[in-house]
């Protein structure tokens, strides 16, 4: 397979970036998208040129590191997968592929295709956890009954890998889907009820401070999410936030 890659190159966070053309040949349809980029980087090394910097880690659709905008879509043309799970059989011989970093004010470019997504970490650190008594007098979690439907919904929310596709897909660069998934996974469980008021207020406050936009209500975030996180979580977070504001 012969392709033309148009890749965003940017030396640093403060440097001006541009799209650079890279022709590549001999790409097999069974290769992953990241393997294709590996081959391109090998060719650049042989030529003595700077390699293209991109994030990756597990390459199994778990860590959320491999976040690329491919032909204008977060993670590329296939649905319910991360970039690392995208295979070259999704493209045709002779195709031109545009590869860019996720675009959002809260996700500044570090270099080339790598963006700084530490804003998500700070939202999580704001209160995306359950405080646990480790004094030796803890209560066995299994003694608290949880309805299976709620347990399933909580688990589904917890599958969010924090890749940022929801932000990249949203015309307002909103982080509502990410934040609501983190709020929901605790709001649905009795263990999360104790700190529910503080949690939703703190996480929403941090989300706003990071510079993410408001929800656009278009639903692009759910469509592009590799884990299919539901918009229902945003509605749940709004209810939680309203309830917390009333109590305050």
Tab-separated table of C-alpha atoms in Angstrom:
chain	number	residue	atom	x	y	z
A	1	UNK	CA	0.000	0.000	0.000
A	2	UNK	CA	1.339	3.404	-1.016
A	3	UNK	CA	0.202	6.437	0.969
A	4	UNK	CA	0.804	10.136	1.377
A	5	UNK	CA	0.921	11.252	4.995
A	6	UNK	CA	0.378	14.881	5.887
A	7	UNK	CA	1.647	15.177	9.459
A	8	UNK	CA	1.671	18.103	11.856
A	9	UNK	CA	5.255	18.994	12.841
A	10	UNK	CA	5.924	21.387	15.713
A	11	UNK	CA	9.310	21.633	17.388
A	12	UNK	CA	8.048	22.866	20.754
A	13	UNK	CA	5.068	24.314	22.593
A	14	UNK	CA	6.064	27.837	21.595
A	15	UNK	CA	7.204	27.086	18.034
A	16	UNK	CA	5.017	27.580	14.979
A	17	UNK	CA	3.857	24.278	13.492
A	18	UNK	CA	3.041	23.187	9.965
A	19	UNK	CA	1.850	20.199	7.959
A	20	UNK	CA	4.657	18.220	6.287
A	21	UNK	CA	4.179	15.643	3.520
A	22	UNK	CA	5.673	12.155	3.883
A	23	UNK	CA	5.257	9.552	1.124
A	24	UNK	CA	5.372	5.964	2.384
A	25	UNK	CA	5.196	2.643	0.569
A	26	UNK	CA	5.029	-1.049	1.413
A	27	UNK	CA	2.374	-0.675	4.120
A	28	UNK	CA	0.425	-3.855	4.824
A	29	UNK	CA	-3.271	-3.709	5.680
A	30	UNK	CA	-2.687	-5.845	8.776
A	31	UNK	CA	-0.331	-3.282	10.286
A	32	UNK	CA	-1.655	-1.058	13.038
A	33	UNK	CA	-1.661	2.685	12.499
A	34	UNK	CA	1.113	3.121	15.056
A	35	UNK	CA	3.211	0.412	13.394
A	36	UNK	CA	2.934	2.406	10.181
A	37	UNK	CA	4.252	5.471	12.038
A	38	UNK	CA	7.058	3.337	13.478
A	39	UNK	CA	8.106	2.376	9.947
A	40	UNK	CA	8.049	6.012	8.873
A	41	UNK	CA	10.231	6.961	11.842
A	42	UNK	CA	12.704	4.203	10.961
A	43	UNK	CA	12.973	5.677	7.487
A	44	UNK	CA	13.503	9.165	8.925
A	45	UNK	CA	16.282	7.850	11.183
A	46	UNK	CA	18.010	6.281	8.189
A	47	UNK	CA	17.862	9.660	6.430
A	48	UNK	CA	19.207	11.470	9.496
A	49	UNK	CA	15.988	13.435	9.970
A	50	UNK	CA	14.085	14.136	13.182
A	51	UNK	CA	11.534	11.462	14.006
A	52	UNK	CA	7.845	12.240	14.481
A	53	UNK	CA	6.942	12.382	18.152
A	54	UNK	CA	3.673	10.729	19.171
A	55	UNK	CA	2.292	9.346	22.421
A	56	UNK	CA	1.808	5.618	22.963
A	57	UNK	CA	2.141	3.068	25.727
A	58	UNK	CA	0.035	-0.097	26.007
A	59	UNK	CA	-1.034	-0.285	22.351
A	60	UNK	CA	-4.049	-2.270	23.512
A	61	UNK	CA	-6.695	0.443	23.764
A	62	UNK	CA	-6.377	0.697	27.538
A	63	UNK	CA	-4.102	3.585	28.504
A	64	UNK	CA	-5.524	6.333	26.265
A	65	UNK	CA	-2.081	7.692	25.354
A	66	UNK	CA	-2.272	7.219	21.580
A	67	UNK	CA	-4.585	10.111	20.848
A	68	UNK	CA	-4.355	11.318	17.252
A	69	UNK	CA	-6.656	13.300	14.997
A	70	UNK	CA	-6.771	11.277	11.765
A	71	UNK	CA	-8.475	12.823	8.746
A	72	UNK	CA	-10.307	15.153	11.103
A	73	UNK	CA	-11.622	12.410	13.414
A	74	UNK	CA	-10.338	11.545	16.887
A	75	UNK	CA	-8.739	8.076	16.643
A	76	UNK	CA	-9.586	7.830	12.945
A	77	UNK	CA	-12.471	6.423	10.868
A	78	UNK	CA	-13.339	3.320	12.906
A	79	UNK	CA	-15.608	3.513	15.936
A	80	UNK	CA	-15.174	2.250	19.510
A	81	UNK	CA	-11.401	1.883	19.183
A	82	UNK	CA	-8.349	3.930	20.125
A	83	UNK	CA	-5.710	4.930	17.573
A	84	UNK	CA	-3.512	1.968	18.502
A	85	UNK	CA	-6.319	-0.426	17.546
A	86	UNK	CA	-6.809	1.170	14.135
A	87	UNK	CA	-5.435	-0.966	11.280
A	88	UNK	CA	-4.252	0.153	7.886
A	89	UNK	CA	-6.906	-1.961	6.150
A	90	UNK	CA	-9.236	0.932	6.975
A	91	UNK	CA	-7.436	2.894	4.236
A	92	UNK	CA	-6.921	2.342	0.522
A	93	UNK	CA	-3.852	2.323	-1.684
A	94	UNK	CA	-3.123	5.880	-2.815
A	95	UNK	CA	-4.932	7.539	0.093
A	96	UNK	CA	-3.792	10.811	1.618
A	97	UNK	CA	-3.993	10.725	5.410
A	98	UNK	CA	-3.959	13.840	7.572
A	99	UNK	CA	-2.484	13.263	11.051
A	100	UNK	CA	-2.715	15.972	13.696
A	101	UNK	CA	-2.652	16.317	17.482
A	102	UNK	CA	-5.880	16.803	19.428
A	103	UNK	CA	-6.848	20.475	19.244
A	104	UNK	CA	-7.957	22.201	22.451
A	105	UNK	CA	-6.788	25.176	24.503
A	106	UNK	CA	-6.565	22.903	27.547
A	107	UNK	CA	-4.443	20.376	25.569
A	108	UNK	CA	-1.404	22.441	24.481
A	109	UNK	CA	0.929	20.815	21.963
A	110	UNK	CA	4.229	19.654	23.487
A	111	UNK	CA	5.883	18.512	20.262
A	112	UNK	CA	4.558	17.245	16.931
A	113	UNK	CA	1.590	14.980	17.755
A	114	UNK	CA	2.024	14.995	21.535
A	115	UNK	CA	-0.265	17.144	23.659
A	116	UNK	CA	-0.243	17.854	27.382
A	117	UNK	CA	-3.366	16.273	28.859
A	118	UNK	CA	-2.433	16.860	32.492
A	119	UNK	CA	-5.613	18.943	32.780
A	120	UNK	CA	-7.465	15.632	33.001
A	121	UNK	CA	-5.168	14.534	35.818
A	122	UNK	CA	-5.942	17.686	37.768
A	123	UNK	CA	-9.687	17.161	37.351
A	124	UNK	CA	-9.258	13.614	38.667
A	125	UNK	CA	-7.115	14.839	41.559
A	126	UNK	CA	-9.738	17.451	42.491
A	127	UNK	CA	-11.974	14.696	43.969
A	128	UNK	CA	-12.118	11.778	41.546
A	129	UNK	CA	-11.731	9.221	44.283
A	130	UNK	CA	-13.335	7.785	47.408
A	131	UNK	CA	-11.643	8.574	50.716
A	132	UNK	CA	-10.928	5.305	52.480
A	133	UNK	CA	-10.433	4.700	56.187
A	134	UNK	CA	-7.146	2.805	56.488
A	135	UNK	CA	-7.062	2.823	60.289
A	136	UNK	CA	-7.842	-0.884	60.507
A	137	UNK	CA	-11.550	-0.316	61.132
A	138	UNK	CA	-12.628	-0.413	57.510
A	139	UNK	CA	-16.002	-1.726	56.426
A	140	UNK	CA	-16.072	-4.598	53.965
A	141	UNK	CA	-17.392	-3.155	50.718
A	142	UNK	CA	-19.138	-6.410	49.881
A	143	UNK	CA	-21.517	-5.931	52.819
A	144	UNK	CA	-23.169	-2.978	51.055
A	145	UNK	CA	-25.804	-4.157	48.561
A	146	UNK	CA	-25.567	-2.599	45.099
A	147	UNK	CA	-28.225	-3.065	42.422
A	148	UNK	CA	-26.777	-4.817	39.385
A	149	UNK	CA	-28.109	-2.158	37.015
A	150	UNK	CA	-26.312	0.583	38.952
A	151	UNK	CA	-23.182	-1.519	39.298
A	152	UNK	CA	-23.142	-2.050	35.530
A	153	UNK	CA	-23.657	1.660	34.848
A	154	UNK	CA	-20.854	2.517	37.258
A	155	UNK	CA	-18.545	0.016	35.577
A	156	UNK	CA	-19.398	1.401	32.141
A	157	UNK	CA	-18.546	4.922	33.303
A	158	UNK	CA	-15.305	3.662	34.809
A	159	UNK	CA	-14.164	2.295	31.438
A	160	UNK	CA	-13.231	5.851	30.405
A	161	UNK	CA	-9.519	5.804	29.534
A	162	UNK	CA	-9.050	9.576	29.618
A	163	UNK	CA	-7.820	9.775	26.032
A	164	UNK	CA	-9.410	13.161	25.334
A	165	UNK	CA	-11.314	12.178	22.183
A	166	UNK	CA	-14.438	13.756	23.655
A	167	UNK	CA	-12.656	17.092	23.932
A	168	UNK	CA	-11.174	16.838	20.440
A	169	UNK	CA	-14.566	15.982	18.938
A	170	UNK	CA	-16.445	18.818	20.639
A	171	UNK	CA	-16.645	22.163	18.840
A	172	UNK	CA	-16.453	23.795	22.285
A	173	UNK	CA	-13.596	21.532	23.461
A	174	UNK	CA	-15.758	20.461	26.380
A	175	UNK	CA	-14.581	17.919	28.956
A	176	UNK	CA	-18.095	17.223	30.209
A	177	UNK	CA	-18.114	13.584	29.088
A	178	UNK	CA	-14.791	12.802	30.774
A	179	UNK	CA	-15.666	14.614	34.001
A	180	UNK	CA	-19.171	13.164	34.156
A	181	UNK	CA	-17.835	9.633	33.674
A	182	UNK	CA	-15.517	10.098	36.645
A	183	UNK	CA	-18.323	11.599	38.731
A	184	UNK	CA	-20.827	8.908	37.712
A	185	UNK	CA	-18.697	5.904	38.560
A	186	UNK	CA	-18.879	7.001	42.212
A	187	UNK	CA	-22.306	8.663	42.231
A	188	UNK	CA	-23.910	5.337	41.327
A	189	UNK	CA	-22.357	3.469	44.248
A	190	UNK	CA	-23.076	3.792	47.993
A	191	UNK	CA	-19.344	4.192	48.659
A	192	UNK	CA	-19.410	7.396	46.646
A	193	UNK	CA	-22.416	8.981	48.315
A	194	UNK	CA	-20.561	10.186	51.405
A	195	UNK	CA	-18.531	12.746	49.466
A	196	UNK	CA	-20.906	13.226	46.534
A	197	UNK	CA	-21.566	16.928	47.149
A	198	UNK	CA	-17.901	17.892	47.506
A	199	UNK	CA	-16.833	15.666	44.618
A	200	UNK	CA	-19.057	17.042	41.862
A	201	UNK	CA	-18.470	20.649	42.885
A	202	UNK	CA	-14.700	20.257	43.068
A	203	UNK	CA	-14.375	18.380	39.772
A	204	UNK	CA	-16.636	20.739	37.828
A	205	UNK	CA	-14.797	23.734	39.309
A	206	UNK	CA	-11.446	22.287	38.226
A	207	UNK	CA	-12.807	21.470	34.772
A	208	UNK	CA	-13.828	25.106	34.312
A	209	UNK	CA	-10.483	26.391	35.637
A	210	UNK	CA	-8.627	24.286	33.070
A	211	UNK	CA	-10.294	26.223	30.262
A	212	UNK	CA	-12.551	23.559	28.777
A	213	UNK	CA	-15.685	24.819	27.026
A	214	UNK	CA	-19.333	24.200	27.789
A	215	UNK	CA	-21.241	21.194	26.502
A	216	UNK	CA	-22.341	21.751	22.893
A	217	UNK	CA	-25.252	19.261	23.179
A	218	UNK	CA	-24.357	17.807	19.766
A	219	UNK	CA	-23.298	14.395	21.085
A	220	UNK	CA	-20.058	14.211	19.073
A	221	UNK	CA	-18.205	13.192	22.242
A	222	UNK	CA	-20.138	9.940	22.674
A	223	UNK	CA	-19.837	9.088	18.970
A	224	UNK	CA	-16.046	9.464	18.962
A	225	UNK	CA	-15.397	7.947	22.397
A	226	UNK	CA	-13.426	4.689	21.993
A	227	UNK	CA	-15.273	3.225	24.975
A	228	UNK	CA	-18.727	4.473	24.046
A	229	UNK	CA	-19.218	6.467	27.245
A	230	UNK	CA	-22.871	7.530	27.310
A	231	UNK	CA	-24.234	11.083	27.333
A	232	UNK	CA	-26.419	9.886	30.217
A	233	UNK	CA	-23.409	10.548	32.429
A	234	UNK	CA	-23.474	14.256	31.579
A	235	UNK	CA	-27.151	14.429	32.547
A	236	UNK	CA	-26.340	12.613	35.792
A	237	UNK	CA	-23.496	15.006	36.603
A	238	UNK	CA	-25.766	17.994	35.966
A	239	UNK	CA	-28.316	16.552	38.389
A	240	UNK	CA	-25.590	15.870	40.952
A	241	UNK	CA	-24.253	19.391	40.577
A	242	UNK	CA	-27.695	20.987	40.918
A	243	UNK	CA	-28.390	18.905	43.994
A	244	UNK	CA	-25.024	19.830	45.503
A	245	UNK	CA	-25.595	23.530	44.791
A	246	UNK	CA	-28.983	23.389	46.495
A	247	UNK	CA	-27.460	21.776	49.590
A	248	UNK	CA	-24.717	24.393	49.629
